Coordinates of C-alpha atoms in Angstrom, one line a residue:
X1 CA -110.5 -36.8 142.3
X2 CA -107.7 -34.7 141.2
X3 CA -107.0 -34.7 137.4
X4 CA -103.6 -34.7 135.7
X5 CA -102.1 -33.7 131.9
X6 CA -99.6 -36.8 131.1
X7 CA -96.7 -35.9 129.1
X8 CA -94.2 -38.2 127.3
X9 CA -90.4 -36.2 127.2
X10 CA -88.0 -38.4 125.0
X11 CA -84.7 -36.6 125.2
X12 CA -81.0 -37.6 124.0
X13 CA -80.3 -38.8 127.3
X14 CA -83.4 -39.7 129.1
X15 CA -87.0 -40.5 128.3
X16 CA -89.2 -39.3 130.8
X17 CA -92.8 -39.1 131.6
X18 CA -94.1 -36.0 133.8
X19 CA -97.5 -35.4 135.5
X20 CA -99.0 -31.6 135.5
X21 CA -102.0 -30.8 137.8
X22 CA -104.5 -27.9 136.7
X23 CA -102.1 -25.9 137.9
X24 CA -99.2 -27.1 136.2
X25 CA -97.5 -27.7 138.7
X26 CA -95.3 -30.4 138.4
X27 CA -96.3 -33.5 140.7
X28 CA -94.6 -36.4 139.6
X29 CA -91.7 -37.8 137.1
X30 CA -90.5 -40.9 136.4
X31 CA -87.4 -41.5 133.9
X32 CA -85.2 -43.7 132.5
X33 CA -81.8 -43.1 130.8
X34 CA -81.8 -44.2 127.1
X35 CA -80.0 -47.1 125.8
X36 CA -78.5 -45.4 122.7
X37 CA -76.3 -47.1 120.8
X38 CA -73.3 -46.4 118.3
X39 CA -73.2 -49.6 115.6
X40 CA -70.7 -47.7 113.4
X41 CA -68.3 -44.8 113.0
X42 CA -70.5 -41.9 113.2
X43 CA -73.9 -43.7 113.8
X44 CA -76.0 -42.1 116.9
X45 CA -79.2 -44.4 117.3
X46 CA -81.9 -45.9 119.8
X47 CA -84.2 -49.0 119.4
X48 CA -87.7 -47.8 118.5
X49 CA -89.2 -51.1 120.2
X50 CA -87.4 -51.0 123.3
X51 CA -87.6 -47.0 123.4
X52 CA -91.6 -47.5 123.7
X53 CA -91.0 -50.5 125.9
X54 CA -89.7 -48.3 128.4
X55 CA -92.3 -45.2 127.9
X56 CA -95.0 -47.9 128.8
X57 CA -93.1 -49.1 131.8
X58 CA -92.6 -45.5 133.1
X59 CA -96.2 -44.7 132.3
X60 CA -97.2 -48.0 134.3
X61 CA -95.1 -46.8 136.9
X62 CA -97.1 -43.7 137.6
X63 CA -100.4 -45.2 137.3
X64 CA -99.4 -47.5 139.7
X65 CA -96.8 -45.2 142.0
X66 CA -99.1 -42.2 142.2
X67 CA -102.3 -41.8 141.0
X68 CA -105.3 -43.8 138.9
X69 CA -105.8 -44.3 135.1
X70 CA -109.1 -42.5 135.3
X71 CA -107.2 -39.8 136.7
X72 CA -105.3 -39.1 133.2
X73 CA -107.7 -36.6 131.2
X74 CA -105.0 -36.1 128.4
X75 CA -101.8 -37.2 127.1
X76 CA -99.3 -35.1 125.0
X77 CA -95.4 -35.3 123.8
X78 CA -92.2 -33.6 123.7
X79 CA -89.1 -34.4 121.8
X80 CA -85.9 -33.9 120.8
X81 CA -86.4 -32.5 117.4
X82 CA -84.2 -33.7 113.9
X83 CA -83.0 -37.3 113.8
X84 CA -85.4 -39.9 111.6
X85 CA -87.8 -42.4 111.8
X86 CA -88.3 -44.9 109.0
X87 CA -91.2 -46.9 108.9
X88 CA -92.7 -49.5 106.4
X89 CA -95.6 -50.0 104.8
X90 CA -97.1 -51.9 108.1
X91 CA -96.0 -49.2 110.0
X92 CA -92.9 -51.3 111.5
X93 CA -89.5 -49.7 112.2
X94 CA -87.3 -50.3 109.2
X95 CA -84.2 -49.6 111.3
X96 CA -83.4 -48.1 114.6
X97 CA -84.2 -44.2 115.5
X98 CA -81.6 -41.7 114.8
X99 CA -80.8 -38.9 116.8
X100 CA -79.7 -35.7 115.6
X101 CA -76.2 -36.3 117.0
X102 CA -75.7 -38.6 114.0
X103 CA -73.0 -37.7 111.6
X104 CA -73.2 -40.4 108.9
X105 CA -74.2 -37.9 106.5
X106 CA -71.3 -35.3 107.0
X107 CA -70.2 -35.8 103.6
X108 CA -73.5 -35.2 102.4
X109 CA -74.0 -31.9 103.5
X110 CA -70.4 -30.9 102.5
X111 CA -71.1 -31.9 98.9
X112 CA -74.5 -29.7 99.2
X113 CA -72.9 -27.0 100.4
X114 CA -69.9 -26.9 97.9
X115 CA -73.2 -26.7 95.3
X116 CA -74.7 -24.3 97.2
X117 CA -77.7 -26.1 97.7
X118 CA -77.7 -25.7 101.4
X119 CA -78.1 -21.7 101.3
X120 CA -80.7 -22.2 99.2
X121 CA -82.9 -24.6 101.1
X122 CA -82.3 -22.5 104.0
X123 CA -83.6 -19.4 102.3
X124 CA -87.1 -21.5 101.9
X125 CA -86.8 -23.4 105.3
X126 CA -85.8 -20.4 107.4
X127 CA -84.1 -22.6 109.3
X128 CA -80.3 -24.0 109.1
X129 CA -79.8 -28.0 109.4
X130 CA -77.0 -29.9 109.5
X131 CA -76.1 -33.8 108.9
X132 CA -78.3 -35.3 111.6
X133 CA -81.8 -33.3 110.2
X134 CA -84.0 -35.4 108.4
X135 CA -83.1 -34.3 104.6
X136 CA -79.5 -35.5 104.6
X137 CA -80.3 -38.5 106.6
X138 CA -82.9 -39.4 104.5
X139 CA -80.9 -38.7 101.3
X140 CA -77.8 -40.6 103.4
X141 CA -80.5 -43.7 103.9
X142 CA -81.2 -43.3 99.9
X143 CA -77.5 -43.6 98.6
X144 CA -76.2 -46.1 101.5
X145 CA -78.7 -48.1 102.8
X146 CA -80.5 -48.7 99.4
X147 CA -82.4 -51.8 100.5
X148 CA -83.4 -49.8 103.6
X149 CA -84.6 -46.9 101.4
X150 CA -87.0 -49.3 99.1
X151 CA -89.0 -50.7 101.6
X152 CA -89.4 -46.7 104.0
X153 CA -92.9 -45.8 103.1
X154 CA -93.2 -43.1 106.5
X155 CA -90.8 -40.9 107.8
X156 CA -91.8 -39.3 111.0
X157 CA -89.7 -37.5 113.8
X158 CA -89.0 -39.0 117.6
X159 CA -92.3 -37.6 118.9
X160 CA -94.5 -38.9 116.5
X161 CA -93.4 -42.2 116.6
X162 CA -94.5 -42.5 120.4
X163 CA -97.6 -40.9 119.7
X164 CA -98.2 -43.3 116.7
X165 CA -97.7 -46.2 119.3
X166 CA -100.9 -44.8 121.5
X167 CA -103.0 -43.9 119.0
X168 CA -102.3 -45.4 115.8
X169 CA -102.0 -42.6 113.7
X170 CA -100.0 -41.0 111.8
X171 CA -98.8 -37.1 112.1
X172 CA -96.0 -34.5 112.7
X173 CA -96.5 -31.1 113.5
X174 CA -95.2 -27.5 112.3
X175 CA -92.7 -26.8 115.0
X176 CA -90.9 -30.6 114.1
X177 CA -91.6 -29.4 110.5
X178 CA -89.7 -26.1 111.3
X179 CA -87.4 -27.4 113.7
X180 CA -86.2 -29.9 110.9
X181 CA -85.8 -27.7 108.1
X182 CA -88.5 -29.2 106.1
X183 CA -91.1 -26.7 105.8
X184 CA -91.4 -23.7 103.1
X185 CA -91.8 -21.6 106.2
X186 CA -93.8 -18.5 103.4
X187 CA -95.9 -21.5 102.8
X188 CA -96.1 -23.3 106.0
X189 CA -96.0 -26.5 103.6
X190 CA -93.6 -29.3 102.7
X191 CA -90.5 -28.0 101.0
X192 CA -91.1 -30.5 98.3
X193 CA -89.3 -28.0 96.1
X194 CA -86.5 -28.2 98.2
X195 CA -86.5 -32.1 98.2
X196 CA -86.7 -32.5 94.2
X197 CA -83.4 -29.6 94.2
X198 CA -81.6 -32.6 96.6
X199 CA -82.7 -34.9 94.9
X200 CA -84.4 -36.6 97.7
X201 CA -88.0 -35.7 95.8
X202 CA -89.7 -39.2 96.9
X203 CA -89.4 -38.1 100.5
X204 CA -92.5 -35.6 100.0
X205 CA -94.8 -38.8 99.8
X206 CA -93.7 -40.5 103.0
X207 CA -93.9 -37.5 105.9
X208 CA -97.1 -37.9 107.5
X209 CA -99.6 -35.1 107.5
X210 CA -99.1 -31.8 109.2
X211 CA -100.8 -30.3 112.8
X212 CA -101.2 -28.0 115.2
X213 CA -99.6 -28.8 118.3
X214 CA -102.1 -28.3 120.5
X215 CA -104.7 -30.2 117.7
X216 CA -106.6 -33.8 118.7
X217 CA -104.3 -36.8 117.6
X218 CA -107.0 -39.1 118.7
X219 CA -107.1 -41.6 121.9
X220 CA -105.5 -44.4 123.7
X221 CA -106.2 -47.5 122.1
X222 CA -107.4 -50.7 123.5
X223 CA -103.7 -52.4 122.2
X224 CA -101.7 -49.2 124.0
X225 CA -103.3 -49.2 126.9
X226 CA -102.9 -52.8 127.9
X227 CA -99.1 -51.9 127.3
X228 CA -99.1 -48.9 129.6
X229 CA -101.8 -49.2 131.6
X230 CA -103.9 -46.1 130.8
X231 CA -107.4 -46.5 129.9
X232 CA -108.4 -46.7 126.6
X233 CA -110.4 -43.8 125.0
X234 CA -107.7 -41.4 127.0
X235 CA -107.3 -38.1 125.0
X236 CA -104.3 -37.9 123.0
X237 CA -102.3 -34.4 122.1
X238 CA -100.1 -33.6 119.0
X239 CA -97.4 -31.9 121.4
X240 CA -94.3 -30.4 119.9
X241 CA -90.8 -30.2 119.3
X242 CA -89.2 -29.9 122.6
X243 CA -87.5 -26.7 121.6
X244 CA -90.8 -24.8 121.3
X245 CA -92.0 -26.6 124.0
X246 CA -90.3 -25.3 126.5
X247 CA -90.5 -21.7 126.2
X248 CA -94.4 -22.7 126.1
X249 CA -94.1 -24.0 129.3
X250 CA -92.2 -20.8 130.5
X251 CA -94.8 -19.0 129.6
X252 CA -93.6 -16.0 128.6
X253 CA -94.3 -14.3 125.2
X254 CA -92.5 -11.4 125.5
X255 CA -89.7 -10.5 122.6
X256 CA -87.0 -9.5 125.8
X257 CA -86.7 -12.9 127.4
X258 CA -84.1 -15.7 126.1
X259 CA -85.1 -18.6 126.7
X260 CA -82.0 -21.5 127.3
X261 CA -82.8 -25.0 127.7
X262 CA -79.7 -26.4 128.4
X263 CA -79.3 -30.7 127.7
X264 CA -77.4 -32.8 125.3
X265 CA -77.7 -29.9 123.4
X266 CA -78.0 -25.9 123.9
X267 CA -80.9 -24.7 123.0
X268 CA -81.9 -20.7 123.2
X269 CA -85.3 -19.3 121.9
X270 CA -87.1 -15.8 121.5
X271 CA -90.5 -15.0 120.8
X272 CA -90.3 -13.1 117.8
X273 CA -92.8 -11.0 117.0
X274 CA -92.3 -10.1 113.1
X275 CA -90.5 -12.7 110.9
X276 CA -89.2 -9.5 108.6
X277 CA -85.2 -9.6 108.9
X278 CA -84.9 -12.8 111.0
X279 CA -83.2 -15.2 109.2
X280 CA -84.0 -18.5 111.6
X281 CA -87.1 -18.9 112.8
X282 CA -89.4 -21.7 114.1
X283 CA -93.0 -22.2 114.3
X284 CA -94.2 -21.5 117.9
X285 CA -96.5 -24.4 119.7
X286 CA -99.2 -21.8 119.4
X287 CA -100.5 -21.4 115.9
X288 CA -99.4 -18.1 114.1
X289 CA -96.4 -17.4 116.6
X290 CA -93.1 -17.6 115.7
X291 CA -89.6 -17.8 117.7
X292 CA -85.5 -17.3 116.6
X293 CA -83.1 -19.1 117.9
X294 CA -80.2 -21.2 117.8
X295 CA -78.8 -24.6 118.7
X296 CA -76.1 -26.2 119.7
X297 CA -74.3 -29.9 120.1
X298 CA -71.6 -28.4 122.3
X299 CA -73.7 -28.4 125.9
X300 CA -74.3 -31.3 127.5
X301 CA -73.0 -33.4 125.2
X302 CA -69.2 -31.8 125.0
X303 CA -69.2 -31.7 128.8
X304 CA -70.1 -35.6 129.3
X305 CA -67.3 -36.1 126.8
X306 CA -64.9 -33.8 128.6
X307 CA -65.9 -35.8 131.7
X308 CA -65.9 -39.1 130.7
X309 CA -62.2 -38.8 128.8
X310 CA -59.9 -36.2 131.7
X311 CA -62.0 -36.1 134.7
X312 CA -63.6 -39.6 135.2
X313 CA -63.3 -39.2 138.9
X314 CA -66.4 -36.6 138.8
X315 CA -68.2 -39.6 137.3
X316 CA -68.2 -41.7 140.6
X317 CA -71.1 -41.0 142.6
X318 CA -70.1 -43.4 145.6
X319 CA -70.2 -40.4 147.4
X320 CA -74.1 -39.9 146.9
X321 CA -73.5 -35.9 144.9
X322 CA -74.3 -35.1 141.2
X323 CA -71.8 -34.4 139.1
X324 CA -72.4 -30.4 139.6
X325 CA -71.9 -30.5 143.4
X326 CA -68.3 -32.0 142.8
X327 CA -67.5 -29.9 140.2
X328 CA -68.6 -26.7 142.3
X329 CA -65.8 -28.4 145.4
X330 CA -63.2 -27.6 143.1
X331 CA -64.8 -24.4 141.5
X332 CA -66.3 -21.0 142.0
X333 CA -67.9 -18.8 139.2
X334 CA -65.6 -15.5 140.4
X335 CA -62.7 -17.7 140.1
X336 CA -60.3 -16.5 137.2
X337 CA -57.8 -18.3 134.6
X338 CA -55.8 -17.5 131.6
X339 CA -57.0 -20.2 129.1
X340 CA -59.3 -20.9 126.8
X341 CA -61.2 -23.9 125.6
X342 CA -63.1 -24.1 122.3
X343 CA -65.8 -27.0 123.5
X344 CA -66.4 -28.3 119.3
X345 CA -66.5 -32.0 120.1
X346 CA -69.6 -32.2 117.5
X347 CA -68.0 -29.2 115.1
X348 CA -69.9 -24.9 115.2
X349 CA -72.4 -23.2 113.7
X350 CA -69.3 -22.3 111.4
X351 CA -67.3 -24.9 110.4
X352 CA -69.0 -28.9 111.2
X353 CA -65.1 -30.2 110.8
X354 CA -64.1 -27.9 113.7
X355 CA -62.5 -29.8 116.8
X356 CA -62.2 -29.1 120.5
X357 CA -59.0 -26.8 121.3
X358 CA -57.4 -25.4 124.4
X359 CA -55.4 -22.3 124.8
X360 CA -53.1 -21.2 127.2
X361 CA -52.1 -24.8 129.1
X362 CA -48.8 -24.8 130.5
X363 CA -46.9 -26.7 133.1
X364 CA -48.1 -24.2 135.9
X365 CA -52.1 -25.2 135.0
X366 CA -54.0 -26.3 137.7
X367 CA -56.4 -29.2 137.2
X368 CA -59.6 -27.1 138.7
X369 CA -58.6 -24.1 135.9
X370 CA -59.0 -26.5 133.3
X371 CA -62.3 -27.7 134.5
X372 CA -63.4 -24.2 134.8
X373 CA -62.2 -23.3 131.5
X374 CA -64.1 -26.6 129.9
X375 CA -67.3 -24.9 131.4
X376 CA -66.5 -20.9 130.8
X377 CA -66.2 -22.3 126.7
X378 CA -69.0 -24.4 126.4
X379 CA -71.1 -21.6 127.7
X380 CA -69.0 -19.0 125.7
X381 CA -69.6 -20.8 122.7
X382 CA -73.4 -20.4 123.7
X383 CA -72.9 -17.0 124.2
X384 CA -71.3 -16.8 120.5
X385 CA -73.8 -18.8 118.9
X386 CA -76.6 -16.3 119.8
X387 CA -74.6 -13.8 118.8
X388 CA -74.4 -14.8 115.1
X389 CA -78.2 -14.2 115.2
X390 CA -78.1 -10.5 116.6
X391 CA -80.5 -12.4 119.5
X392 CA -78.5 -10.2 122.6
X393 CA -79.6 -6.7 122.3
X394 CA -83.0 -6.7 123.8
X395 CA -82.5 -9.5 126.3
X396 CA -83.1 -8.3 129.4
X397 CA -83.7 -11.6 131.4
X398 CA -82.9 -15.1 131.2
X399 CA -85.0 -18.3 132.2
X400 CA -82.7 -21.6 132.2
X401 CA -84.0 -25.1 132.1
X402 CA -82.7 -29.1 131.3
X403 CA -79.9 -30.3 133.0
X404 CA -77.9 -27.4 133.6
X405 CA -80.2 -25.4 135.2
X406 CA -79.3 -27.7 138.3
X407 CA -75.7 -26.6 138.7
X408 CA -74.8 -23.8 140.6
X409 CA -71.9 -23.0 138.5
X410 CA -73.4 -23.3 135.1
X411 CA -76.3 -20.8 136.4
X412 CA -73.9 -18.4 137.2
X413 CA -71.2 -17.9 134.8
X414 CA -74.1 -18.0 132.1
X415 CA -75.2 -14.4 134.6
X416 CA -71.6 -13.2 134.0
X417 CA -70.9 -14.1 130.8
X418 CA -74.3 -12.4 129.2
X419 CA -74.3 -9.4 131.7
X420 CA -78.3 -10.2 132.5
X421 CA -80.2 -11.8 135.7
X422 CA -80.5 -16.2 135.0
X423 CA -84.0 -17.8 136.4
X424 CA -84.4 -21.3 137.1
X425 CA -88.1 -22.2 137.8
X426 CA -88.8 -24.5 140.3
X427 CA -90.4 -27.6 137.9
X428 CA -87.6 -28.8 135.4
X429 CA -89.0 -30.6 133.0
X430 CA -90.4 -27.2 131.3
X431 CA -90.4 -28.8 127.9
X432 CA -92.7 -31.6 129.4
X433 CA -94.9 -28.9 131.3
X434 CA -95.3 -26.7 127.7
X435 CA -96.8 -30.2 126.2
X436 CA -99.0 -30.0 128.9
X437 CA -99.9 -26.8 127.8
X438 CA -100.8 -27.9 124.8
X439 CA -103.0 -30.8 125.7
X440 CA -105.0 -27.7 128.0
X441 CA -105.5 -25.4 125.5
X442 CA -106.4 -28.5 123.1
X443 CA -109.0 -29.6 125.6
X444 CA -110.3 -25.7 125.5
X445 CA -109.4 -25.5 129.5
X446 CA -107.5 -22.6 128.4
X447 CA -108.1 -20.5 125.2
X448 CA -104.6 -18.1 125.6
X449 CA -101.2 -18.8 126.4
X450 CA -101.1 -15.9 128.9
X451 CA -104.0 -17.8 130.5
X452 CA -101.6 -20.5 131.6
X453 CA -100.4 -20.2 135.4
X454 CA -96.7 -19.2 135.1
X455 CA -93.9 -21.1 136.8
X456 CA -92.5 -20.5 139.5
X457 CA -89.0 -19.4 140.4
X458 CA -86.9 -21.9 142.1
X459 CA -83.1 -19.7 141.8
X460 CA -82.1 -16.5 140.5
X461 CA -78.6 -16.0 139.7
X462 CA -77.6 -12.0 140.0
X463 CA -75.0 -11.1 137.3
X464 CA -71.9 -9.7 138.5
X465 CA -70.5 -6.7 136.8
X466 CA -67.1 -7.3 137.9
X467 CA -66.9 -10.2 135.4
X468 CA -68.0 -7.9 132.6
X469 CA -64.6 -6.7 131.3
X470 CA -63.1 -10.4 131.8
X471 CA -65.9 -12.1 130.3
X472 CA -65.4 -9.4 127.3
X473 CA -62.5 -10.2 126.5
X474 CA -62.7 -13.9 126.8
X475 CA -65.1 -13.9 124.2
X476 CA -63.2 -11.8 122.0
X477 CA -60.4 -14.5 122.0
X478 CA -63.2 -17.1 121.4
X479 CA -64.3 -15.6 118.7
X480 CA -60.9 -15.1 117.1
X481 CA -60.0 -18.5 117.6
X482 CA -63.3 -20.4 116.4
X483 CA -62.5 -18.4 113.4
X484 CA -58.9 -19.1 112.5
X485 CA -58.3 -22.4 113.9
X486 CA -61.3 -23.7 111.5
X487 CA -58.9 -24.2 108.8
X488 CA -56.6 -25.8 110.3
X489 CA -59.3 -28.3 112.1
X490 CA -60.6 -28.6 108.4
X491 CA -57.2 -29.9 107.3
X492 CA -56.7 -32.4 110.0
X493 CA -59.7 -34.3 108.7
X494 CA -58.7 -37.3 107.2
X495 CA -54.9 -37.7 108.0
X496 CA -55.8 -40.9 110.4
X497 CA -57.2 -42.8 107.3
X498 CA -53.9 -42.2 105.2

């Protein structure tokens, strides 16, 4: 009887569960889209109850869809890293989840940086945060929600909280530690030094302790699996931060390969082989291996809202297409334009008061330009992201996953715009197959990364050098413009409250 890694994959958008044979090949996934919810100005949340509701009732439905209980030998987790989960002192949610997306705390992190506090918790961290990371949230929760605050006695990230709900214990691990900019990465610790300078010191007592993703969490209880319908005593996984995850599940270690996981967010990743002169870096799923990267809100997330507010139409799908396959009726990669659009629905790397902007629309615009345009600046605005890291000059391939790595268009243009060949492997949910990966080495089926079968390659999107010089200039102009129109985003803010 065949054997299968479970994985649990709780995104922005979707929570999903996969199923990985020994091979890991994916065989099965069954998902749900998240009911997240917005109860004030700012607020980006999800119900922690109903959020592991629907985990059991997708993990019922492959138990019951596709193959056995007994069939599970191991379960492990993935997540959308950031965001915060408050529990109290019965291990009961003190408030909804909040997602990383969350800008209650904007003002909070303005104030820090004005003191230049944030440069210096980044110096420790190695890793830059902004208002939806767990240290201004949790200082946010502190000075607004002071009866919330009293009665927090665990703070945990997304993952951890499902994982909690299966086995009852408590934990986080160091790539959710890095990934949230609350580790002295030198020390691989707590940055409890870093806490006492926000004066969020109390918050060093409530994270859980720390793991190795691919460490025992301990098993399926008897109260879990009569929710899900695995069997008890099923061996549980730390997993990790979906961000490490999936270049885990590409498999690839090498320092020449970007890795772009492309969802609600933006997510690129490198395997960095010396932390000297790097000055973002996250722990790797694999202890003692590091990667740099970056991140950003403006993917997914700016396109939905793009969508949803000028081209609902694309929306419909009485027709029985995606979203991408109307979009690619109207559009093809080679065609040209003359604008630009800066996609900063949720603010840059530069400036989190920035706002979207569109250059070069005139009376003579065509509505399938602008839609190109909304696509060539979210992805320029990837390309200028990684460039503020110096992450280019060795890339010499390009693997794409998430929800991008399904369009045709996205695929494509990302070719052109970086000048270098764009994979898509056949499985998508590469963040869910890299937990998997950690649940096989944890089981000692696999002592190596490099011992893990690669994935296979599903599309590969040639680069055309024709685009090179109009792609070049493009983000010249985007660069120009993130930069000068920040001031003048910066002094809007405000002006529709009086």
């Amino acid at each position: 009887m065949e054997q299968y890694f479970l994985t649990i994959d709780k995104g922005s958008t979707n929570i999903k569960v996969a199923l990985f044979n020994g091979a890991l090949e994916q065989v099965y996934v069954a998902g749900a889209p998240n009911v997240n919810l917005s109860p004030s100005e700012g607020a980006r949340e999800f119900d922690l109850v109903v959020t592991w509701q629907h985990a059991c009732e997708l993990v019922r439905q492959v138990v019951t869809e596709f193959c056995k209980p007994e069939q599970i030998k191991a379960v492990s987790f993935s997540a959308h890293g950031n965001g915060l989960v408050a529990l109290d002192s019965n291990k009961n949610p003190v408030m909804n989840g909040v997602y990383s997306l969350d800008s209650r705390a904007t003002a909070i992190i303005a104030q820090w940086q004005q003191q230049g506090l944030v440069e210096q918790a980044v110096a420790v961290t190695r890793f830059p945060f902004g208002s939806g990371s767990v240290m201004p949230l949790y200082a946010w929760l502190k000075q607004e929600q002071p009866e919330l605050h009293a009665i927090t006695a665990h703070v945990l990230l997304t993952k951890d909280w499902f994982r909690y709900c299966f086995t009852s214990e408590l934990a986080t691990d160091y790539t959710d530690g890095s990934g949230a900019s609350i580790l002295d990465f030198d020390q691989q610790a707590y940055a409890t030094d870093i806490f006492n300078l926000l004066g969020i010191g109390d918050l060093s007592e409530k994270l859980p302790p720390l793991k190795n993703s691919t460490d025992s969490a301990g098993v399926v209880t008897d109260k879990a699996a009569q929710q899900c319908g695995l069997l008890a005593g099923t061996p549980v996984f730390i997993g990790s931060h979906d961000t490490c995850a999936t270049p885990l599940g590409i498999g690839d270690s090498s320092a020449e390969v970007l890795v772009s996981a492309f969802g609600t967010w933006a997510i690129s990743t490198v395997n960095a082989h010396s932390t000297e002169g790097l000055p973002v870096l996250l722990n790797s799923a694999i202890k003692g291996q590091y990667l740099t990267g970056i991140g950003d809100g403006n993917a997914g997330a700016a396109l939905d809202t793009m969508l949803s507010s000028f081209f609902q139409d694309y929306l419909n799908d009485s027709d029985g297409q995606s979203i991408y396959q109307r979009i690619e009726r109207e559009i093809r990669p080679a065609d040209r334009n003359e604008l630009l659009f800066l996609p900063h629905v949720f603010g840059n790397a530069l400036n989190p008061s920035a706002t979207v902007q569109m250059y070069g629309l005139n009376f003579h615009t065509e509505r399938k330009e602008i839609l190109k345009a909304i696509i060539e600046g979210i992805l320029l605005g990837y390309c200028f992201n990684i460039g503020l890291f110096d992450l280019l000059k060795n890339i010499t391939k390009i693997w794409l996953t998430g929800g991008g790595s399904r369009s045709n268009i996205i695929g494509q243009i990302m070719a052109d715009i970086f000048q270098c060949d764009v994979f898509v492997p056949v499985d998508y949910e590469m963040s869910a197959r890299g937990a998997a990966v950690c649940a096989q080495i944890g089981l000692g089926e696999i002592k190596r990364l490099e011992e893990a079968e690669p994935p296979r390659v599903r599309r590969q999107f040639v680069h055309d050098p024709s685009m090179a010089g109009y792609y070049e200039s493009k983000l010249q102009l985007f660069t120009k413009a993130t930069t000068e129109s920040s001031q003048i985003s910066t002094s809007l803010t405000g002006l529709k409250k009086g």
